[in-house]
Short mmCIF file of C-alpha atoms in Angstrom, two decimals:
data_model
loop_
_atom_site.label_atom_id
_atom_site.label_comp_id
_atom_site.label_asym_id
_atom_site.label_seq_id
_atom_site.Cartn_x
_atom_site.Cartn_y
_atom_site.Cartn_z
CA MET A 1 197.88 200.52 226.41
CA ARG A 2 200.42 200.91 229.78
CA ARG A 3 202.95 201.20 227.60
CA SER A 4 201.30 204.38 225.84
CA LEU A 5 201.01 205.72 229.14
CA PHE A 6 204.06 205.10 230.03
CA ALA A 7 204.86 206.93 227.48
CA ILE A 8 202.84 209.51 228.30
CA THR A 9 204.20 210.09 231.70
CA ALA A 10 207.88 209.97 230.66
CA LEU A 11 207.24 212.99 227.61
CA LEU A 12 205.52 215.56 230.28
CA PHE A 13 208.08 214.31 232.76
CA THR A 14 211.07 215.49 230.50
CA ALA A 15 208.36 218.58 228.41
CA THR A 16 207.90 219.78 232.65
CA PRO A 17 211.09 221.58 233.29
CA LEU A 18 211.57 223.17 229.98
CA LEU A 19 208.25 224.97 230.17
CA ALA A 20 208.90 225.54 233.85
CA GLN A 21 212.45 227.40 232.40
CA GLU A 22 210.77 229.06 229.76
CA HIS A 23 208.31 231.21 231.45
CA GLY A 24 209.13 230.68 234.74
CA GLU A 25 212.54 232.85 236.64
CA GLY A 26 213.69 235.09 234.07
CA GLY A 27 216.95 235.76 235.36
CA GLY A 28 219.58 233.48 235.02
CA GLY A 29 222.18 232.20 232.15
CA GLY A 30 220.53 228.94 232.45
CA GLY A 31 220.11 227.78 229.04
CA LEU A 32 217.77 224.95 227.69
CA LEU A 33 220.71 222.50 229.58
CA SER A 34 220.67 223.38 232.61
CA VAL A 35 219.26 221.93 235.66
CA ASN A 36 217.09 223.77 238.37
CA PRO A 37 217.33 221.58 241.21
CA GLY A 38 214.20 223.23 242.48
CA LEU A 39 211.75 222.75 239.89
CA THR A 40 213.09 219.42 238.83
CA ILE A 41 212.28 218.18 242.70
CA TRP A 42 208.72 220.06 242.84
CA THR A 43 207.78 219.32 238.98
CA ILE A 44 208.61 215.67 240.26
CA VAL A 45 206.18 215.63 243.39
CA ILE A 46 203.56 217.17 241.36
CA PHE A 47 203.95 214.45 238.80
CA LEU A 48 203.69 212.21 241.11
CA ILE A 49 200.62 213.05 242.67
CA VAL A 50 199.12 213.62 239.63
CA LEU A 51 199.83 210.05 238.48
CA ALA A 52 198.70 208.59 241.60
CA ILE A 53 195.86 210.07 240.81
CA LEU A 54 195.27 209.30 237.66
CA SER A 55 195.95 205.52 237.92
CA ARG A 56 193.68 205.93 241.38
CA ALA A 57 190.65 207.28 239.52
CA ALA A 58 191.47 207.78 235.79
CA TYR A 59 193.36 204.72 234.26
CA PRO A 60 191.28 202.40 235.71
CA LYS A 61 188.36 203.63 233.85
CA ILE A 62 189.99 204.28 230.76
CA LEU A 63 191.55 200.69 231.07
CA GLY A 64 188.51 199.29 231.76
CA ALA A 65 186.49 200.98 228.87
CA VAL A 66 189.34 199.59 226.57
CA GLU A 67 189.35 196.09 228.12
CA ALA A 68 185.78 196.31 227.76
CA ARG A 69 185.67 197.98 223.85
CA GLU A 70 188.06 195.16 223.38
CA ARG A 71 185.89 192.17 224.90
CA HIS A 72 183.07 194.03 222.75
CA ILE A 73 185.21 193.69 219.44
CA ALA A 74 185.72 189.77 220.27
CA GLU A 75 181.99 189.27 220.67
CA LEU A 76 181.92 191.37 217.64
CA THR A 77 184.35 188.91 215.82
CA GLU A 78 183.12 185.97 217.13
CA ALA A 79 179.54 186.77 216.31
CA ALA A 80 180.58 187.48 213.02
CA GLU A 81 182.98 184.29 212.43
CA ARG A 82 179.41 182.58 213.61
CA ASP A 83 177.30 183.94 211.31
CA ARG A 84 179.82 183.96 207.81
CA ALA A 85 180.06 179.68 209.19
CA GLU A 86 175.87 179.69 209.66
CA ALA A 87 175.28 181.56 206.56
CA ALA A 88 177.94 178.92 204.65
CA ALA A 89 176.43 175.95 206.31
CA LEU A 90 172.73 177.82 205.17
CA ALA A 91 174.38 178.45 202.11
CA ALA A 92 175.06 174.57 201.37
CA GLU A 93 171.84 173.97 202.45
CA ASN A 94 170.05 176.25 199.71
CA ARG A 95 172.34 174.24 197.60
CA GLN A 96 171.20 171.27 198.59
CA LEU A 97 167.49 172.20 198.19
CA VAL A 98 168.36 173.70 194.91
CA GLU A 99 169.48 170.10 193.82
CA ASP A 100 166.93 167.59 195.40
CA THR A 101 164.20 169.92 193.83
CA ARG A 102 166.31 169.68 190.46
CA ALA A 103 166.01 166.30 191.43
CA ARG A 104 162.50 165.57 191.98
CA VAL A 105 161.57 167.55 188.87
CA HIS A 106 163.33 165.28 186.71
CA GLY A 107 161.64 162.57 188.64
CA ALA A 108 158.08 164.16 187.65
CA VAL A 109 159.48 164.88 184.34
CA GLU A 110 160.54 161.22 183.42
CA GLU A 111 158.00 159.70 184.78
CA ALA A 112 154.76 162.26 183.24
CA ARG A 113 156.62 160.75 179.84
CA GLY A 114 156.61 157.28 180.75
CA GLN A 115 152.69 158.19 181.82
CA ALA A 116 152.24 160.23 178.46
CA GLU A 117 154.39 156.97 176.80
CA LYS A 118 151.70 154.27 178.27
CA MET A 119 148.71 156.08 177.71
CA ARG A 120 149.85 156.65 173.95
CA ALA A 121 150.41 152.95 173.42
CA GLU A 122 147.02 152.35 175.09
CA VAL A 123 145.39 154.93 172.82
CA MET A 124 146.84 153.00 169.70
CA ASP A 125 146.04 149.94 171.07
CA ALA A 126 142.34 151.15 172.10
CA ALA A 127 142.38 152.11 168.59
CA ASN A 128 143.72 149.18 166.72
CA ARG A 129 141.58 146.92 168.73
CA GLU A 130 138.48 149.28 167.26
CA ARG A 131 139.62 149.33 164.03
CA GLN A 132 139.49 145.64 164.40
CA GLU A 133 136.51 145.25 165.16
CA MET A 134 134.54 147.53 162.81
CA LEU A 135 136.53 145.87 160.11
CA GLU A 136 134.87 142.15 161.57
CA ARG A 137 131.85 143.84 161.97
CA ALA A 138 131.96 144.89 158.24
CA ARG A 139 133.40 141.33 156.58
CA ARG A 140 129.92 139.97 159.11
CA ASP A 141 128.07 142.84 157.74
CA ILE A 142 128.69 142.05 153.92
CA ALA A 143 128.69 138.52 154.29
CA SER A 144 125.26 138.63 156.53
CA GLU A 145 123.81 140.81 152.73
CA ARG A 146 125.61 138.31 150.92
CA GLU A 147 123.94 135.52 151.61
CA MET A 148 120.34 137.41 152.24
CA ALA A 149 121.01 138.73 148.78
CA LEU A 150 121.55 134.62 147.85
CA ASP A 151 119.04 133.17 149.31
CA SER A 152 116.91 136.21 148.20
CA VAL A 153 117.88 135.41 144.10
CA ARG A 154 117.45 131.88 144.16
CA ARG A 155 113.73 132.15 146.40
CA ASP A 156 113.36 134.60 142.69
CA ALA A 157 115.36 131.56 140.20
CA VAL A 158 112.61 128.84 142.71
CA VAL A 159 109.39 130.83 141.81
CA LEU A 160 110.42 131.99 137.89
CA ALA A 161 111.43 127.86 137.57
CA MET A 162 107.93 127.62 139.08
CA ALA A 163 106.48 129.30 136.81
CA ALA A 164 108.65 128.17 134.23
CA ALA A 165 107.74 124.84 135.05
CA GLU A 166 104.15 125.25 135.83
CA LYS A 167 103.49 126.43 132.40
CA LEU A 168 105.38 123.64 130.73
CA VAL A 169 104.01 121.16 133.11
CA ARG A 170 100.54 122.49 132.05
CA ARG A 171 101.18 121.60 128.32
CA ASN A 172 102.49 118.72 128.46
CA LEU A 173 103.56 117.01 132.16
CA ASP A 174 101.13 115.08 134.80
CA THR A 175 101.09 116.07 138.62
CA GLU A 176 104.15 113.80 139.57
CA ASP A 177 106.37 114.64 136.69
CA ASN A 178 106.11 118.22 138.25
CA ARG A 179 106.55 117.51 141.90
CA ARG A 180 109.78 115.86 140.30
CA LEU A 181 111.10 118.82 138.11
CA VAL A 182 109.98 120.85 141.13
CA ARG A 183 112.49 118.72 143.70
CA GLU A 184 116.11 118.33 140.54
CA SER A 185 115.56 122.15 140.02
CA LEU A 186 115.74 123.05 144.17
CA ALA A 187 118.27 119.73 144.49
CA GLN A 188 120.91 122.07 141.74
CA MET A 189 119.67 125.05 143.26
CA ALA A 190 121.19 123.75 147.02
CA GLN A 191 124.62 122.41 145.20
CA THR A 192 125.11 124.90 142.95
CA PRO A 193 127.57 127.48 144.91
CA ALA A 194 126.97 130.87 145.66
CA ARG A 195 129.15 133.47 143.12
CA ALA A 196 130.23 136.69 145.38
#
């Protein structure tokens, strides 16, 4: 910044005599390269006064403003860097959260799948047990009904045998023979295996 200020003052220093020649003393035969010592001295004095005033009043304010702006730009740059680093950290944290969530969801799905398989196996076992119980109950009922039917047939057979025996006995047997005949009939029925 100071270089540019010195360049401006040097430009003013060289341009002032030229302007003075154009507007100033119109009579001489001087050209662009002719030097007027009085005008040059006054130009230098005025330049030094203006330079002193500017260096005391304007340059510090201008330099302060420029330095303040540079500090502000540096602060903004640092803030942008911090924000960028924070954004990168947040993005990484966000990615980690997404991965953790995916892992938890996958674990929950696997757990639900395992529970569903377990429940299916339990339901199948319960259905198989119930089917076996129903089969056993049906077999017991069939056997019970069969026994009841056989008992009924035996009783009917005994009744018929008794009726037939009674008729026979009335004709030709006495009481002792009747009893013996009934005992033999019952013994035979008891020994006869039940048929399905």
